[in-house]
Amino acid sequence: MKYFSFILFNIIFIGITLVESRRECIARKGHDSPYCVCNTTYCDDLDPIVKQPKGTVLVFETNKKGDRLKQTVVKVSTQYTETADESIVLTIDKNTKYQKIIGFGGAFTDASGLNLKSLPQELATNVIKDYFSSNGIEYSMGRVPIAGCDFSPRAYTYNDQNDDFELKTFALQKEDEDYKIPYIKMARNMSSHALTLFASPWASPAWMKTNGHLNEGGLLIGNPAGYGQDKLNLMVYDDYGDKIVNWADVCFNDKETAQYINGIAYHCYGNGANWGDVLEKVHQRHPDQFVISSECCQEFKILKAGTPVRLGVWDNSESYTRDIMINLEHWTRGWVEWNLVLDMYGQPNWAHFSSEAPILVNSTGKEYYKDPKFYILGHFSKFLAPDSVRVSVKADKTVNGFDSVAFVRPDNAMVVIVYNQRDSPTDFIIKDQTVGQIKTKIESRSVQTYIYWN
């Protein structure tokens, strides 16, 4: 084995300092990875990101063994050093630019609002703080269901009066006042960014559909009308699978239809190993249209009554990591989780399905629990501020289970996110011509975010 085969000009770390000013996680044993407990007296948090002097790198790591956005400070100095043969070299090229970030976030479903309302007010407020504030993971985007969705206590739309094509009975519902609007306002007040909201119908009224049901497919009856760009920004598709290519082609190749459309939305479900190629095809054919992942959740299924959803399943956190990394590497500009919070059974859902969420609520115990995926999402949402631009990062060798993506933020900070799915630590080097080089390591089954300023 050759240990020192070439020499590079670089910046190497001369020490790592653990930062402990934040409140740390109260860990509880999960399926195979810990989750964090919050109650009325204590909850872990995060420090705001503060610009560091040149030569200082902030490093954050979340891993299977239990670190949750653990922060270290890497001090650097410029000098020549020898590089181990087996180290991966990541070369940053800030001049090669790709898409600009719109945001990361979650959906203000009725289920989320109902579960927040079941908590003591200070805990519900803290959940929103955890998601949107600078002491949390800094979500910058929110999806707002137009009326109900499957994760609502009941099936409804804003116009359930049969044959009311003039929409005379169209109206907001009690769920909006109780479960959506208060928490949207709270999030806007707490957000460290301007909060981008988009509205999405889960279904048309049953009487407007050929199958007569809110779910189970069906087509619209009548002649739906549209609004131009002066009235509304529209995204098409908002579904999953490679049908997105044909949908985009049909919509954007029809000039009359295309005038109403501003972007493309898709879901994470069932997207196969070639999903990156699918997104590349969409971008090549329609390069002027933005693309976002508008919905994603895990373990969506019907559970036996009384069966709680599992917390601390590391494979599910890694699944989110892979999905987001692939999407970002292929022109996606935003990523939105489904429910902000659910109860311990992944409810309520009028169709009797359950799902995981980054935060689960135990209203009886007056606690809520942050799953590892909450912190995984934070590796992206907290550091990739809106208008961050993806830049080129290339590895000198292909290593299965190792991936990276790089962005330049509006404040000129460089962000590099690295993912190690391997069962062993991995040495690697970040080479940036504008700064130098960072020699470092990532633990097994880990995600890291690096941020530094020129």
XYZ file of C-alpha atoms in Angstrom:
454
model
C 0.000 0.000 0.000
C 1.326 3.443 -0.942
C 0.657 6.058 1.706
C 2.270 9.168 0.224
C 2.226 9.242 -3.539
C 1.780 12.913 -4.382
C 2.209 16.394 -2.932
C -0.359 19.187 -3.031
C -0.482 22.782 -1.891
C -3.113 22.861 0.800
C -4.612 23.983 4.031
C -4.482 21.308 6.712
C -6.209 21.236 10.027
C -4.012 21.823 13.051
C -6.714 21.157 15.614
C -10.382 20.430 16.080
C -12.352 22.255 18.766
C -15.696 20.927 19.980
C -18.306 23.677 20.340
C -20.614 23.208 23.326
C -22.588 26.456 23.691
C -25.795 24.929 22.306
C -28.169 22.742 24.301
C -27.437 19.126 23.452
C -29.861 16.312 22.658
C -31.482 14.269 25.413
C -31.024 10.943 23.646
C -33.377 8.008 23.866
C -32.755 4.597 22.302
C -34.381 4.219 18.897
C -34.641 1.296 16.515
C -30.923 1.404 15.681
C -30.080 5.082 16.206
C -31.022 7.498 19.036
C -33.727 10.128 18.800
C -33.964 13.334 20.848
C -36.578 14.137 23.504
C -38.092 17.577 24.078
C -40.395 18.540 26.955
C -41.629 21.676 28.706
C -38.364 22.145 30.612
C -35.689 21.222 28.076
C -35.073 20.805 24.369
C -31.894 20.700 22.328
C -31.253 23.511 19.886
C -28.672 24.848 17.430
C -26.575 27.976 17.312
C -27.125 30.515 14.524
C -24.531 30.313 11.762
C -22.026 33.131 12.287
C -19.385 34.159 9.752
C -15.960 32.859 10.731
C -12.515 34.373 10.098
C -10.637 33.239 7.028
C -8.883 29.973 7.805
C -11.675 28.614 9.994
C -14.081 25.886 8.929
C -17.248 24.928 10.817
C -18.023 21.224 10.551
C -21.352 19.613 11.504
C -21.951 15.861 11.677
C -24.944 13.595 12.181
C -24.323 9.859 12.324
C -25.871 6.524 13.151
C -24.123 6.252 16.520
C -25.922 9.343 17.838
C -24.201 12.651 17.037
C -26.784 15.206 15.960
C -25.394 18.138 13.973
C -22.382 17.959 16.268
C -20.274 21.044 15.623
C -16.496 21.189 15.515
C -14.206 24.000 14.465
C -11.301 23.136 12.214
C -8.348 25.511 12.352
C -6.286 25.643 9.184
C -2.900 26.847 8.022
C -1.396 27.132 4.545
C 1.511 24.843 3.780
C 2.592 21.943 1.631
C 1.573 18.503 2.809
C 1.688 14.944 1.562
C -1.588 13.236 0.756
C -2.405 9.604 1.542
C -3.028 7.480 -1.522
C -6.398 6.199 -0.363
C -7.834 9.644 0.479
C -10.611 10.968 -1.752
C -9.861 14.417 -3.192
C -12.878 16.673 -3.773
C -12.051 19.575 -6.091
C -14.285 22.644 -5.947
C -14.781 24.786 -9.059
C -16.783 27.893 -8.182
C -16.778 29.060 -11.803
C -18.926 26.125 -12.917
C -22.418 26.990 -11.706
C -25.754 25.209 -11.819
C -29.149 25.867 -10.177
C -30.102 28.370 -7.493
C -31.866 27.167 -4.337
C -35.460 28.254 -3.652
C -35.784 26.585 -0.263
C -36.313 23.572 1.985
C -39.319 22.945 4.186
C -42.404 20.964 5.125
C -46.178 20.965 4.776
C -48.670 22.710 7.064
C -51.149 19.825 6.954
C -54.209 19.586 9.175
C -52.570 16.606 10.865
C -49.544 18.728 11.736
C -51.663 21.544 13.131
C -53.917 19.223 15.106
C -50.905 17.567 16.749
C -49.263 20.898 17.495
C -52.500 22.078 19.080
C -52.505 18.967 21.299
C -49.269 20.108 22.963
C -48.844 22.792 25.633
C -48.501 26.135 23.855
C -44.821 26.551 24.738
C -44.009 23.165 23.221
C -45.962 23.860 20.029
C -44.134 27.170 19.712
C -40.834 25.403 20.227
C -41.572 22.949 17.414
C -42.022 25.840 14.988
C -38.848 27.402 16.383
C -36.988 24.123 15.834
C -38.017 24.122 12.200
C -37.865 27.773 11.138
C -35.672 29.873 13.441
C -31.923 30.468 13.392
C -31.754 28.297 16.533
C -33.320 25.473 14.536
C -32.836 23.998 11.078
C -34.038 27.159 9.298
C -36.750 25.914 6.949
C -37.400 28.538 4.287
C -40.345 26.984 2.427
C -43.782 25.665 3.311
C -46.441 23.733 1.457
C -50.043 24.672 2.249
C -52.709 22.134 1.243
C -55.657 23.740 -0.470
C -58.380 22.436 1.884
C -57.871 18.911 3.200
C -55.519 16.102 2.246
C -55.162 12.492 3.311
C -53.449 13.703 6.497
C -56.593 15.454 7.716
C -59.125 14.198 10.288
C -61.832 14.253 7.615
C -62.122 14.260 3.824
C -63.142 17.682 2.530
C -62.514 20.394 -0.045
C -63.469 24.083 -0.147
C -66.482 23.367 -2.323
C -68.311 20.113 -1.606
C -71.695 21.323 -2.861
C -72.637 19.170 -5.871
C -72.638 20.881 -9.264
C -71.581 24.255 -7.866
C -69.534 25.199 -10.939
C -69.877 28.892 -10.083
C -68.181 28.192 -6.703
C -70.866 30.045 -4.750
C -70.250 27.878 -1.676
C -66.439 27.964 -1.932
C -65.089 28.847 1.545
C -62.266 28.291 3.986
C -62.956 25.747 6.703
C -62.522 25.540 10.456
C -59.333 23.515 9.934
C -57.720 26.554 8.294
C -58.403 28.739 11.303
C -57.400 26.086 13.843
C -54.645 24.034 12.225
C -53.023 25.935 9.357
C -53.102 29.718 9.599
C -51.857 30.130 13.208
C -48.761 28.027 12.592
C -48.035 29.597 9.201
C -48.088 33.016 10.875
C -45.868 31.739 13.673
C -43.395 30.300 11.174
C -43.254 33.558 9.199
C -42.540 35.503 12.369
C -39.794 33.126 13.468
C -38.198 32.372 10.130
C -34.636 33.536 9.597
C -35.485 33.853 5.870
C -38.397 35.186 3.880
C -40.759 32.212 3.985
C -41.773 30.947 0.537
C -45.201 29.307 0.525
C -46.876 27.310 -2.210
C -50.419 25.962 -2.188
C -51.274 22.531 -3.519
C -54.653 20.792 -3.870
C -54.690 17.192 -2.720
C -57.841 16.501 -4.738
C -60.626 18.189 -6.620
C -64.134 17.933 -5.129
C -65.508 14.431 -5.675
C -68.418 15.766 -7.756
C -65.916 17.352 -10.163
C -64.290 13.979 -10.910
C -65.292 11.147 -13.183
C -64.888 8.539 -10.423
C -66.919 10.473 -7.820
C -64.250 10.118 -5.087
C -61.580 12.368 -3.619
C -59.008 9.609 -4.044
C -58.469 6.674 -6.410
C -57.673 8.689 -9.528
C -60.293 9.997 -11.930
C -60.397 12.903 -14.386
C -61.937 16.359 -14.138
C -65.324 16.909 -15.723
C -66.300 20.066 -17.554
C -63.856 22.618 -18.972
C -61.384 23.825 -16.321
C -60.159 27.417 -16.746
C -56.712 28.801 -15.943
C -55.018 31.950 -14.741
C -52.124 33.698 -16.428
C -48.745 34.529 -14.934
C -50.057 37.893 -13.789
C -52.393 36.074 -11.387
C -50.671 32.877 -10.325
C -47.420 30.943 -10.558
C -48.235 27.352 -11.411
C -46.235 24.139 -11.128
C -47.262 21.045 -13.068
C -47.118 17.319 -12.356
C -46.757 17.178 -8.513
C -46.576 13.390 -8.630
C -43.914 10.688 -8.720
C -42.169 8.522 -11.319
C -40.667 9.026 -14.753
C -44.012 10.131 -16.230
C -42.676 13.575 -15.326
C -40.816 13.680 -18.657
C -43.923 13.193 -20.769
C -45.980 15.555 -18.616
C -43.387 18.298 -18.996
C -43.138 17.726 -22.747
C -46.883 17.857 -23.280
C -47.360 20.965 -21.123
C -44.424 23.065 -22.290
C -44.627 22.111 -25.957
C -48.183 23.466 -26.069
C -47.770 27.252 -26.211
C -51.289 27.961 -24.997
C -50.825 25.720 -21.968
C -47.234 26.773 -21.277
C -48.196 30.414 -20.677
C -49.833 29.390 -17.389
C -46.905 27.343 -16.054
C -43.812 28.431 -14.145
C -42.238 25.218 -12.886
C -42.363 21.473 -12.270
C -42.989 19.656 -8.966
C -42.451 15.991 -8.195
C -42.621 13.554 -5.250
C -39.924 11.231 -3.953
C -41.922 8.001 -3.935
C -40.787 5.101 -6.092
C -38.151 7.049 -7.986
C -35.665 4.393 -9.071
C -31.911 4.196 -9.462
C -32.051 6.163 -12.709
C -33.917 9.119 -11.184
C -30.952 11.428 -11.720
C -31.066 10.621 -15.437
C -34.785 11.405 -15.501
C -34.202 14.827 -13.943
C -31.361 15.495 -16.378
C -33.691 14.717 -19.276
C -36.317 17.125 -17.924
C -33.705 19.866 -17.564
C -32.247 19.304 -21.022
C -35.664 19.558 -22.633
C -36.947 22.452 -20.496
C -33.921 24.286 -19.063
C -35.840 27.474 -18.253
C -38.288 25.752 -15.877
C -37.487 25.336 -12.201
C -37.909 21.922 -10.560
C -38.661 21.140 -6.893
C -39.390 18.019 -4.860
C -42.738 18.999 -3.347
C -43.526 15.975 -1.147
C -41.702 13.155 0.614
C -42.425 10.894 3.577
C -41.479 7.394 4.683
C -43.200 4.221 5.917
C -46.481 5.305 4.338
C -48.737 2.312 4.966
C -51.694 1.010 6.924
C -50.630 -0.213 10.365
C -52.523 -2.477 12.712
C -54.560 -0.358 15.149
C -52.461 0.747 18.112
C -49.121 0.161 16.359
C -46.732 3.112 16.830
C -44.392 4.188 14.059
C -40.720 3.505 14.673
C -38.285 6.184 15.776
C -34.569 6.107 15.117
C -34.484 3.992 11.941
C -31.161 5.039 10.436
C -31.852 3.476 7.028
C -34.753 5.900 6.616
C -32.515 8.866 7.437
C -30.006 7.646 4.870
C -32.810 7.259 2.342
C -33.628 10.958 2.760
C -29.963 11.842 2.406
C -29.602 9.904 -0.844
C -32.798 11.374 -2.247
C -31.842 14.971 -1.496
C -28.270 14.541 -2.728
C -29.374 13.003 -6.044
C -31.998 15.693 -6.528
C -29.569 18.519 -5.834
C -27.011 17.009 -8.182
C -29.624 17.102 -10.950
C -31.061 20.633 -10.997
C -33.621 20.433 -8.184
C -34.078 23.822 -6.492
C -36.146 22.890 -3.437
C -37.141 19.933 -1.268
C -40.249 19.736 0.921
C -41.166 17.089 3.512
C -44.781 16.078 3.928
C -46.069 16.533 7.504
C -44.194 18.790 9.910
C -45.400 16.640 12.818
C -47.556 13.562 13.405
C -48.562 11.634 16.500
C -46.931 8.428 17.730
C -49.064 6.380 15.327
C -48.297 8.521 12.269
C -51.802 10.008 12.354
C -54.385 11.454 11.809
C -55.215 10.292 8.269
C -58.825 9.865 7.166
C -57.778 7.135 4.706
C -56.283 5.186 7.664
C -52.690 5.361 6.462
C -49.758 6.139 8.731
C -46.399 7.715 8.064
C -43.220 8.818 9.751
C -42.429 12.492 10.255
C -39.236 14.274 11.369
C -41.007 15.162 14.629
C -43.529 12.954 16.437
C -45.815 14.261 19.190
C -46.625 12.492 22.453
C -49.423 14.708 23.722
C -50.149 12.472 26.744
C -46.553 12.682 27.938
C -46.285 16.366 26.955
C -43.207 15.579 24.869
C -42.141 15.534 21.271
C -39.397 13.533 19.637
C -36.920 14.552 16.950
C -36.107 11.628 14.707
C -32.582 11.449 13.206
C -34.048 12.560 9.870
C -34.853 15.952 11.449
C -31.119 16.578 11.789
C -30.389 15.084 8.366
C -32.741 17.633 6.840
C -30.951 20.338 8.820
C -27.676 19.535 7.072
C -29.298 20.987 3.968
C -31.954 23.456 5.135
C -29.863 25.292 7.734
C -26.886 25.880 5.456
C -28.305 26.194 1.933
C -30.016 29.556 2.275
C -32.352 30.671 -0.514
C -30.399 31.828 -3.591
C -27.427 29.590 -2.776
C -25.900 28.416 -6.064
C -24.668 24.914 -6.722
C -21.112 24.741 -8.015
C -18.984 21.926 -9.327
C -17.382 19.429 -6.956
C -15.610 16.424 -8.434
C -14.009 13.444 -6.713
C -10.761 12.028 -8.035
C -12.104 8.502 -7.607
C -15.454 6.746 -7.387
C -16.183 5.204 -3.995
C -19.474 3.393 -3.454
C -21.487 4.910 -0.623
C -19.635 8.246 -0.684
C -21.096 11.396 -2.232
C -20.755 15.177 -2.052
C -22.394 18.375 -3.246
C -21.220 22.008 -3.023
C -22.883 25.434 -2.962
C -21.930 29.096 -2.642
C -24.317 31.010 -0.388
C -25.467 34.615 -0.921
C -23.084 35.701 1.899
C -20.233 34.127 -0.121
C -19.838 31.218 2.284
C -18.825 27.908 0.744
C -20.912 24.895 1.803
C -19.838 21.322 1.127
C -22.136 18.461 2.164
C -20.600 14.995 2.344
C -22.333 11.659 2.830
C -20.681 8.409 3.913
C -22.921 5.350 3.766
C -19.981 3.018 4.334
C -19.422 1.060 7.550
C -15.957 2.552 8.020
C -14.594 6.105 8.371
C -13.354 7.745 5.178
C -10.440 10.153 4.765
C -10.882 12.880 2.196
C -9.605 16.291 1.155
C -11.556 19.362 0.053
C -9.504 21.266 -2.504
C -10.637 24.836 -3.172
C -8.338 27.018 -5.293
C -9.683 30.195 -3.690
C -8.843 28.986 -0.179
C -6.515 26.031 -0.325
C -7.263 22.584 0.979
C -8.903 20.913 3.963
C -7.730 17.484 5.025
C -10.390 15.743 7.061
C -12.385 12.588 7.808
C -16.004 11.496 7.967
C -17.201 8.783 10.351
C -19.066 5.701 9.179
C -22.784 6.081 8.373
C -22.568 9.853 8.603
C -23.516 13.128 6.973
C -21.294 16.195 7.314
C -21.717 19.851 6.363
C -18.679 22.106 5.981
C -19.025 25.888 5.847
C -16.258 28.461 5.467
C -15.681 31.956 4.147
C -12.911 33.299 1.892
